[in-house]
């Protein structure tokens, strides 16, 4: 059976650099607090009315396709991972298909937040291994800056996130020492609300969680979302930072070890671990837990903040561009995020 290789990779971030000091002008925060807790120095914000999640995805896709040496007509399937789509529906996949003038190929949207890229990679891997598709364009992009609470109330979340896009072109390979060795995907919906944005949504999950039945008018009275359901803070992302931290530092090592064990490999075999850029402190904790050297873990959250689904391909692109990833190297991708969902992929470059 074929394996799946990354034939080309690209990234795009908007020009607009927003430093921690810039944020201190609009909310009560400080460069010291942000750097100490998250490692972030600056992030990029999309240019209003110019950059969208799809347009940034298109820019990253063009670079990935050029690096893979493929043209628009060669792409036979699109997968788009994002939590910040241009529209509530339809998804960004079809918008990218239209913008890039691709023929009437399938376009699939993946909504797995920080784990989105690895979930999408796993889906693409199945299509390639079975021979169904030969050139899959996988794009992961986020525009967080349009939807954050920039008042002091939202500072624990808004200082963390940034905008950007990454993309890969996936193709079959018959080489033994190349391609995706395995992917492992997990979820635990028990903590769904601990890292969430309830609106726009239908809140059925909340009634279930609170074990409080919805009133008939909420259920059947036209619009399900009634004013009493929409609290102002619910239109912004919510995060219980400490709960996320505690779970992330357990699940990252667990899912990386699962991948290593499945392939009879050891942590010392990893040339580069590219963790989802959630928070530099989480990455450092994982590095220690896994007994990895500093040069075995790639971090660029300092420059871009947390770009959710886009963070792994952006980091992978920069590592590749910096020649930290070479043919035959064992690369481990790992992510943890909202859902909670977590995932890993092990691949030979
Ligand atoms: N600037 C200044 N002060 C702040 C800020 C800010 N941006 N945000 C919160 N604070 C204050 C709080 O109001 C609180 O003040 P108080 O003591 O007067 O009440 C104090 O700092 C401590 O707040 P905590 O929320 O307890 O801060 P904590 O030390 O837990 O750090 C953080 C918050 C950085 C979010 C931490 O919990 C963390 O690293 N969590 C991991 C979550 C994460 O990294 N998520 C990334 C996105 S999700 C993902 O990708 C998986």
Coordinates of C-alpha atoms and ligand atoms in Angstrom, one line a residue:
X1 CA 0.0 0.0 0.0
X2 CA 1.1 3.6 -0.7
X3 CA 2.2 5.9 2.1
X4 CA 1.3 9.6 2.1
X5 CA 4.1 12.2 1.8
X6 CA 4.1 15.9 2.2
X7 CA 5.1 16.9 -1.3
X8 CA 5.0 20.7 -0.7
X9 CA 4.4 23.1 2.2
X10 CA 3.5 26.8 2.5
X11 CA 2.5 29.4 5.0
X12 CA 1.1 32.9 5.1
X13 CA 0.8 35.4 7.9
X14 CA -0.6 38.9 7.6
X15 CA 1.9 41.8 7.6
X16 CA 0.3 43.5 10.6
X17 CA 2.5 42.8 13.7
X18 CA 0.9 43.3 17.1
X19 CA 3.3 43.4 20.0
X20 CA 2.4 42.8 23.6
X21 CA 3.1 46.5 24.2
X22 CA 0.4 47.3 21.5
X23 CA -2.1 45.3 23.6
X24 CA -1.3 47.2 26.7
X25 CA -2.8 50.3 25.0
X26 CA -6.3 48.6 24.8
X27 CA -6.4 46.4 27.9
X28 CA -4.9 46.0 31.3
X29 CA -2.0 43.6 30.6
X30 CA 1.8 43.7 30.3
X31 CA 4.6 42.4 28.1
X32 CA 6.1 40.7 31.2
X33 CA 2.8 38.9 32.1
X34 CA 2.3 37.6 28.6
X35 CA 5.9 36.5 28.0
X36 CA 6.2 34.9 31.4
X37 CA 2.9 32.9 31.1
X38 CA 2.9 32.1 27.4
X39 CA 6.3 32.9 25.8
X40 CA 4.5 35.1 23.2
X41 CA 6.2 38.4 22.1
X42 CA 4.0 39.3 19.2
X43 CA 1.4 38.0 16.8
X44 CA -0.1 38.9 13.4
X45 CA -3.6 40.3 12.9
X46 CA -5.4 40.1 9.6
X47 CA -5.9 43.3 7.6
X48 CA -9.6 44.2 8.1
X49 CA -11.7 43.6 5.0
X50 CA -8.7 42.3 3.1
X51 CA -7.5 39.1 4.8
X52 CA -10.0 36.4 5.7
X53 CA -9.4 32.9 6.7
X54 CA -9.9 31.8 3.1
X55 CA -7.7 34.4 1.5
X56 CA -4.9 33.6 3.9
X57 CA -5.4 29.9 3.2
X58 CA -5.2 30.6 -0.6
X59 CA -1.8 32.4 -0.1
X60 CA -0.4 29.5 1.9
X61 CA -1.9 27.0 -0.6
X62 CA -0.2 28.7 -3.6
X63 CA 3.2 28.4 -1.9
X64 CA 2.6 24.7 -1.0
X65 CA 1.5 24.0 -4.5
X66 CA 4.6 25.7 -6.0
X67 CA 6.9 23.8 -3.7
X68 CA 5.1 20.5 -4.7
X69 CA 5.4 21.4 -8.4
X70 CA 1.6 21.0 -8.9
X71 CA -0.9 23.1 -10.7
X72 CA -4.5 23.9 -9.8
X73 CA -5.8 21.3 -12.2
X74 CA -3.7 18.6 -10.5
X75 CA -5.4 19.0 -7.1
X76 CA -8.2 16.3 -6.7
X77 CA -9.5 17.1 -3.2
X78 CA -9.5 20.0 -0.7
X79 CA -9.5 19.7 3.1
X80 CA -9.8 22.9 5.1
X81 CA -9.3 23.0 8.8
X82 CA -10.4 26.1 10.8
X83 CA -12.4 27.2 13.8
X84 CA -12.8 30.7 12.5
X85 CA -14.4 30.3 9.1
X86 CA -15.5 33.2 6.8
X87 CA -19.1 32.1 7.2
X88 CA -20.9 30.0 9.7
X89 CA -21.8 28.0 6.6
X90 CA -20.7 27.1 4.0
X91 CA -17.2 26.2 5.0
X92 CA -14.0 27.7 3.8
X93 CA -13.2 24.6 1.6
X94 CA -15.7 25.7 -1.1
X95 CA -14.7 29.3 -0.8
X96 CA -11.1 28.3 -1.5
X97 CA -12.2 26.1 -4.4
X98 CA -14.0 29.1 -5.9
X99 CA -11.1 31.5 -5.3
X100 CA -8.5 29.2 -6.7
X101 CA -10.6 28.3 -9.7
X102 CA -10.3 24.6 -9.0
X103 CA -12.5 22.2 -11.0
X104 CA -15.6 20.7 -9.3
X105 CA -13.6 18.6 -6.8
X106 CA -14.7 17.7 -3.3
X107 CA -14.0 20.1 -0.5
X108 CA -14.2 19.0 3.1
X109 CA -14.2 21.2 6.2
X110 CA -12.7 20.0 9.5
X111 CA -13.7 21.6 12.8
X112 CA -11.3 20.2 15.3
X113 CA -9.7 23.4 16.5
X114 CA -6.1 23.1 17.7
X115 CA -6.0 19.4 16.5
X116 CA -7.6 20.3 13.2
X117 CA -4.5 20.0 11.1
X118 CA -3.6 16.5 12.4
X119 CA -7.2 15.3 12.2
X120 CA -7.2 16.6 8.6
X121 CA -3.9 14.9 7.8
X122 CA -5.3 11.6 9.1
X123 CA -8.3 11.9 6.8
X124 CA -6.1 12.8 3.8
X125 CA -3.8 9.9 4.7
X126 CA -6.7 7.4 4.4
X127 CA -7.8 8.8 1.0
X128 CA -4.2 8.6 -0.4
X129 CA -3.4 5.1 1.0
X130 CA -6.5 3.7 -0.6
X131 CA -5.6 5.3 -3.9
X132 CA -8.7 7.5 -4.1
X133 CA -6.8 10.7 -4.5
X134 CA -3.3 11.6 -5.7
X135 CA -3.0 15.3 -4.8
X136 CA -4.8 16.5 -1.8
X137 CA -4.6 20.2 -0.8
X138 CA -4.8 20.5 3.0
X139 CA -5.2 24.1 4.3
X140 CA -5.4 25.2 7.9
X141 CA -6.1 28.9 8.6
X142 CA -7.4 31.1 11.3
X143 CA -8.6 34.7 11.7
X144 CA -8.9 35.0 15.5
X145 CA -8.5 38.8 15.7
X146 CA -12.0 39.4 14.3
X147 CA -13.6 37.6 17.2
X148 CA -11.7 38.2 20.4
X149 CA -12.7 40.2 23.4
X150 CA -10.2 43.0 23.5
X151 CA -11.4 44.5 26.8
X152 CA -9.6 43.6 30.0
X153 CA -12.4 41.0 30.7
X154 CA -11.1 38.9 27.8
X155 CA -7.4 39.4 28.3
X156 CA -6.6 35.8 29.5
X157 CA -7.7 34.6 26.0
X158 CA -7.1 37.5 23.6
X159 CA -3.4 37.9 24.3
X160 CA -2.7 34.3 23.2
X161 CA -4.2 34.1 19.7
X162 CA -2.9 35.2 16.3
X163 CA -3.9 34.9 12.7
X164 CA -2.3 32.9 9.9
X165 CA -2.4 30.0 7.5
X166 CA -0.5 26.9 6.6
X167 CA -0.9 24.4 3.8
X168 CA 0.4 21.1 2.5
X169 CA 0.1 19.1 -0.7
X170 CA -0.2 15.4 0.0
X171 CA 0.7 12.7 -2.5
X172 CA 1.3 9.0 -2.5
X173 CA 4.9 7.6 -2.1
X174 CA 6.1 4.1 -2.5
X175 CA 9.4 4.8 -0.8
X176 CA 9.9 2.7 2.4
X177 CA 11.6 5.5 4.3
X178 CA 9.2 8.3 3.5
X179 CA 5.7 9.4 4.5
X180 CA 3.2 9.2 7.3
X181 CA 3.8 6.2 9.5
X182 CA 0.7 6.6 11.7
X183 CA -1.9 9.0 13.1
X184 CA -3.7 8.7 16.4
X185 CA -6.8 10.7 17.2
X186 CA -8.6 11.2 20.5
X187 CA -11.4 13.2 22.1
X188 CA -13.2 13.7 25.4
X189 CA -16.3 15.8 25.1
X190 CA -16.8 15.9 28.9
X191 CA -14.9 19.2 29.0
X192 CA -16.3 20.7 25.8
X193 CA -17.3 24.0 27.5
X194 CA -13.9 24.6 29.1
X195 CA -12.5 25.9 25.8
X196 CA -15.4 27.0 23.7
X197 CA -17.3 29.7 22.0
X198 CA -21.0 28.9 22.5
X199 CA -22.4 31.4 19.9
X200 CA -23.5 31.2 17.2
X201 CA -24.9 27.8 18.2
X202 CA -28.0 26.0 19.3
X203 CA -26.9 25.3 22.9
X204 CA -28.4 21.8 23.1
X205 CA -25.1 20.7 24.6
X206 CA -25.4 23.2 27.4
X207 CA -28.9 21.9 28.4
X208 CA -27.5 18.4 28.4
X209 CA -24.5 19.4 30.5
X210 CA -26.6 21.3 33.0
X211 CA -29.2 18.5 33.1
X212 CA -31.8 21.3 32.7
X213 CA -34.5 20.7 30.1
X214 CA -35.0 23.5 27.6
X215 CA -38.4 25.1 27.8
X216 CA -40.9 24.3 25.0
X217 CA -40.5 27.8 23.6
X218 CA -36.7 27.5 23.5
X219 CA -37.2 24.1 21.8
X220 CA -40.0 24.8 19.4
X221 CA -40.6 28.5 19.4
X222 CA -39.0 29.5 16.1
X223 CA -35.5 30.6 16.8
X224 CA -33.8 28.3 19.3
X225 CA -31.5 31.0 20.4
X226 CA -33.5 33.3 22.7
X227 CA -32.1 36.5 24.2
X228 CA -31.9 34.9 27.7
X229 CA -29.5 32.3 26.2
X230 CA -27.1 34.9 24.7
X231 CA -24.9 36.3 27.5
X232 CA -22.6 38.9 26.1
X233 CA -19.4 37.0 27.0
X234 CA -20.7 34.0 25.1
X235 CA -20.0 35.6 21.8
X236 CA -16.3 35.4 22.6
X237 CA -14.1 32.4 23.1
X238 CA -14.0 31.1 26.7
X239 CA -11.0 29.3 28.2
X240 CA -10.4 27.8 31.7
X241 CA -6.7 28.3 31.2
X242 CA -5.6 26.2 34.2
X243 CA -7.8 23.2 33.3
X244 CA -6.5 23.3 29.7
X245 CA -2.9 23.5 30.9
X246 CA -3.4 20.5 33.3
X247 CA -5.0 18.3 30.6
X248 CA -2.6 19.4 27.8
X249 CA 0.5 18.4 29.7
X250 CA -0.9 14.9 30.2
X251 CA -2.3 14.3 26.8
X252 CA 0.6 15.6 24.7
X253 CA 3.1 13.1 26.0
X254 CA 0.5 10.3 26.1
X255 CA -0.4 10.7 22.4
X256 CA 3.3 11.1 21.4
X257 CA 4.2 7.9 23.2
X258 CA 1.2 6.1 21.6
X259 CA 2.6 7.0 18.2
X260 CA 6.2 5.9 19.2
X261 CA 5.0 2.6 20.7
X262 CA 2.8 1.8 17.6
X263 CA 5.9 2.2 15.4
X264 CA 8.4 0.5 17.8
X265 CA 10.3 3.8 18.1
X266 CA 11.8 5.8 21.0
X267 CA 11.6 9.5 21.8
X268 CA 15.4 9.7 21.0
X269 CA 14.5 8.7 17.4
X270 CA 12.5 11.9 16.9
X271 CA 14.5 14.4 14.9
X272 CA 11.9 17.1 15.5
X273 CA 8.7 17.3 17.5
X274 CA 6.4 20.0 16.2
X275 CA 3.8 20.5 18.9
X276 CA 0.7 22.7 18.3
X277 CA 1.9 26.1 19.4
X278 CA -0.6 26.4 22.3
X279 CA 1.7 28.0 24.8
X280 CA 5.5 27.9 25.2
X281 CA 5.2 26.7 28.7
X282 CA 3.2 23.7 27.6
X283 CA 5.8 22.9 24.9
X284 CA 8.6 23.1 27.5
X285 CA 6.8 20.9 29.9
X286 CA 6.2 18.3 27.1
X287 CA 9.9 18.5 26.2
X288 CA 10.9 17.7 29.8
X289 CA 8.3 14.9 30.2
X290 CA 9.5 13.3 26.9
X291 CA 13.2 13.8 27.8
X292 CA 13.8 15.6 24.6
X293 CA 16.7 18.0 23.9
X294 CA 15.8 21.6 23.1
X295 CA 16.8 21.2 19.5
X296 CA 14.3 18.3 19.1
X297 CA 11.3 20.6 19.7
X298 CA 10.3 23.4 17.4
X299 CA 8.6 26.5 18.7
X300 CA 7.7 29.7 17.0
X301 CA 4.7 30.8 19.1
X302 CA 7.0 33.7 20.3
X303 CA 6.4 35.4 16.8
X304 CA 2.9 34.3 15.9
X305 CA 1.0 33.5 19.1
X306 CA -1.4 30.5 19.0
X307 CA -2.8 30.2 15.5
X308 CA -4.9 27.1 16.4
X309 CA -5.3 24.8 13.3
X310 CA -2.7 26.7 11.4
X311 CA 0.0 26.5 14.1
X312 CA 1.4 23.0 13.2
X313 CA 1.8 23.6 9.4
X314 CA 3.2 27.1 10.0
X315 CA 5.8 25.7 12.4
X316 CA 6.5 22.8 10.1
X317 CA 7.1 25.2 7.2
X318 CA 9.5 27.4 9.2
X319 CA 11.4 24.3 10.4
X320 CA 11.7 23.0 6.8
X321 CA 12.7 26.5 5.6
X322 CA 15.4 26.7 8.3
X323 CA 16.7 23.3 7.2
X324 CA 15.8 21.7 10.5
X325 CA 13.8 19.0 8.6
X326 CA 15.7 16.9 6.1
X327 CA 14.9 13.9 4.0
X328 CA 14.5 10.7 6.1
X329 CA 14.1 12.6 9.4
X330 CA 11.5 11.3 11.8
X331 CA 9.0 14.1 12.5
X332 CA 6.4 14.0 15.2
X333 CA 3.4 16.3 15.1
X334 CA 1.2 16.6 18.1
X335 CA -1.8 18.7 19.2
X336 CA -4.2 19.2 22.0
X337 CA -7.1 21.6 22.1
X338 CA -10.8 22.5 22.4
X339 CA -13.1 19.6 22.5
X340 CA -11.0 18.4 24.2
X341 CA -9.4 16.7 21.2
X342 CA -5.8 15.6 20.9
X343 CA -3.8 13.8 18.2
X344 CA -0.4 12.9 16.9
X345 CA 1.2 12.0 13.5
X346 CA 4.6 10.4 13.0
X347 CA 6.2 10.8 9.6
X348 CA 9.4 10.4 7.7
X349 CA 10.2 13.5 5.8
Ligands
LIG1 N1 -2.5 40.1 31.5 C1 -2.4 40.4 32.8 N2 -3.0 39.7 33.8 C2 -3.8 38.7 33.4 C3 -4.0 38.4 32.0 C4 -3.3 39.1 31.1 N3 -3.4 38.9 29.8 N4 -4.8 37.3 31.9 C5 -5.2 37.0 33.2 N5 -4.6 37.8 34.1 C6 -4.7 37.8 35.5 C7 -6.0 37.3 36.0 O1 -7.0 38.2 36.0 C8 -5.6 36.9 37.4 O2 -5.6 38.0 38.2 P1 -6.0 37.9 39.8 O3 -5.0 37.0 40.4 O4 -6.0 39.3 40.2 O5 -7.4 37.3 39.8 C9 -4.1 36.4 37.3 O6 -3.7 37.0 36.0 C10 -4.0 34.9 37.2 O7 -4.9 34.4 36.3 P2 -5.0 32.9 35.9 O8 -6.1 32.7 34.9 O9 -5.0 32.1 37.1 O10 -3.6 32.9 35.2 P3 -2.7 31.6 34.9 O11 -1.5 31.7 35.8 O12 -3.4 30.4 35.0 O13 -2.2 31.9 33.4 C11 -2.8 31.1 31.3 C12 -3.2 32.0 32.4 C13 -1.5 31.7 30.6 C14 -3.9 31.1 30.3 C15 -2.5 29.7 31.8 O14 -3.6 29.2 32.5 C16 -2.1 28.8 30.8 O15 -1.0 28.8 30.3 N6 -3.1 27.9 30.4 C17 -2.9 27.0 29.3 C18 -4.0 27.3 28.3 C19 -3.4 27.7 27.0 O16 -2.2 27.9 26.8 N7 -4.2 27.8 26.1 C20 -3.8 28.1 24.8 C21 -5.0 28.1 23.9 S1 -5.8 26.6 24.0 C22 -4.9 25.5 23.1 O17 -4.3 25.8 22.2 C23 -4.8 24.2 23.7

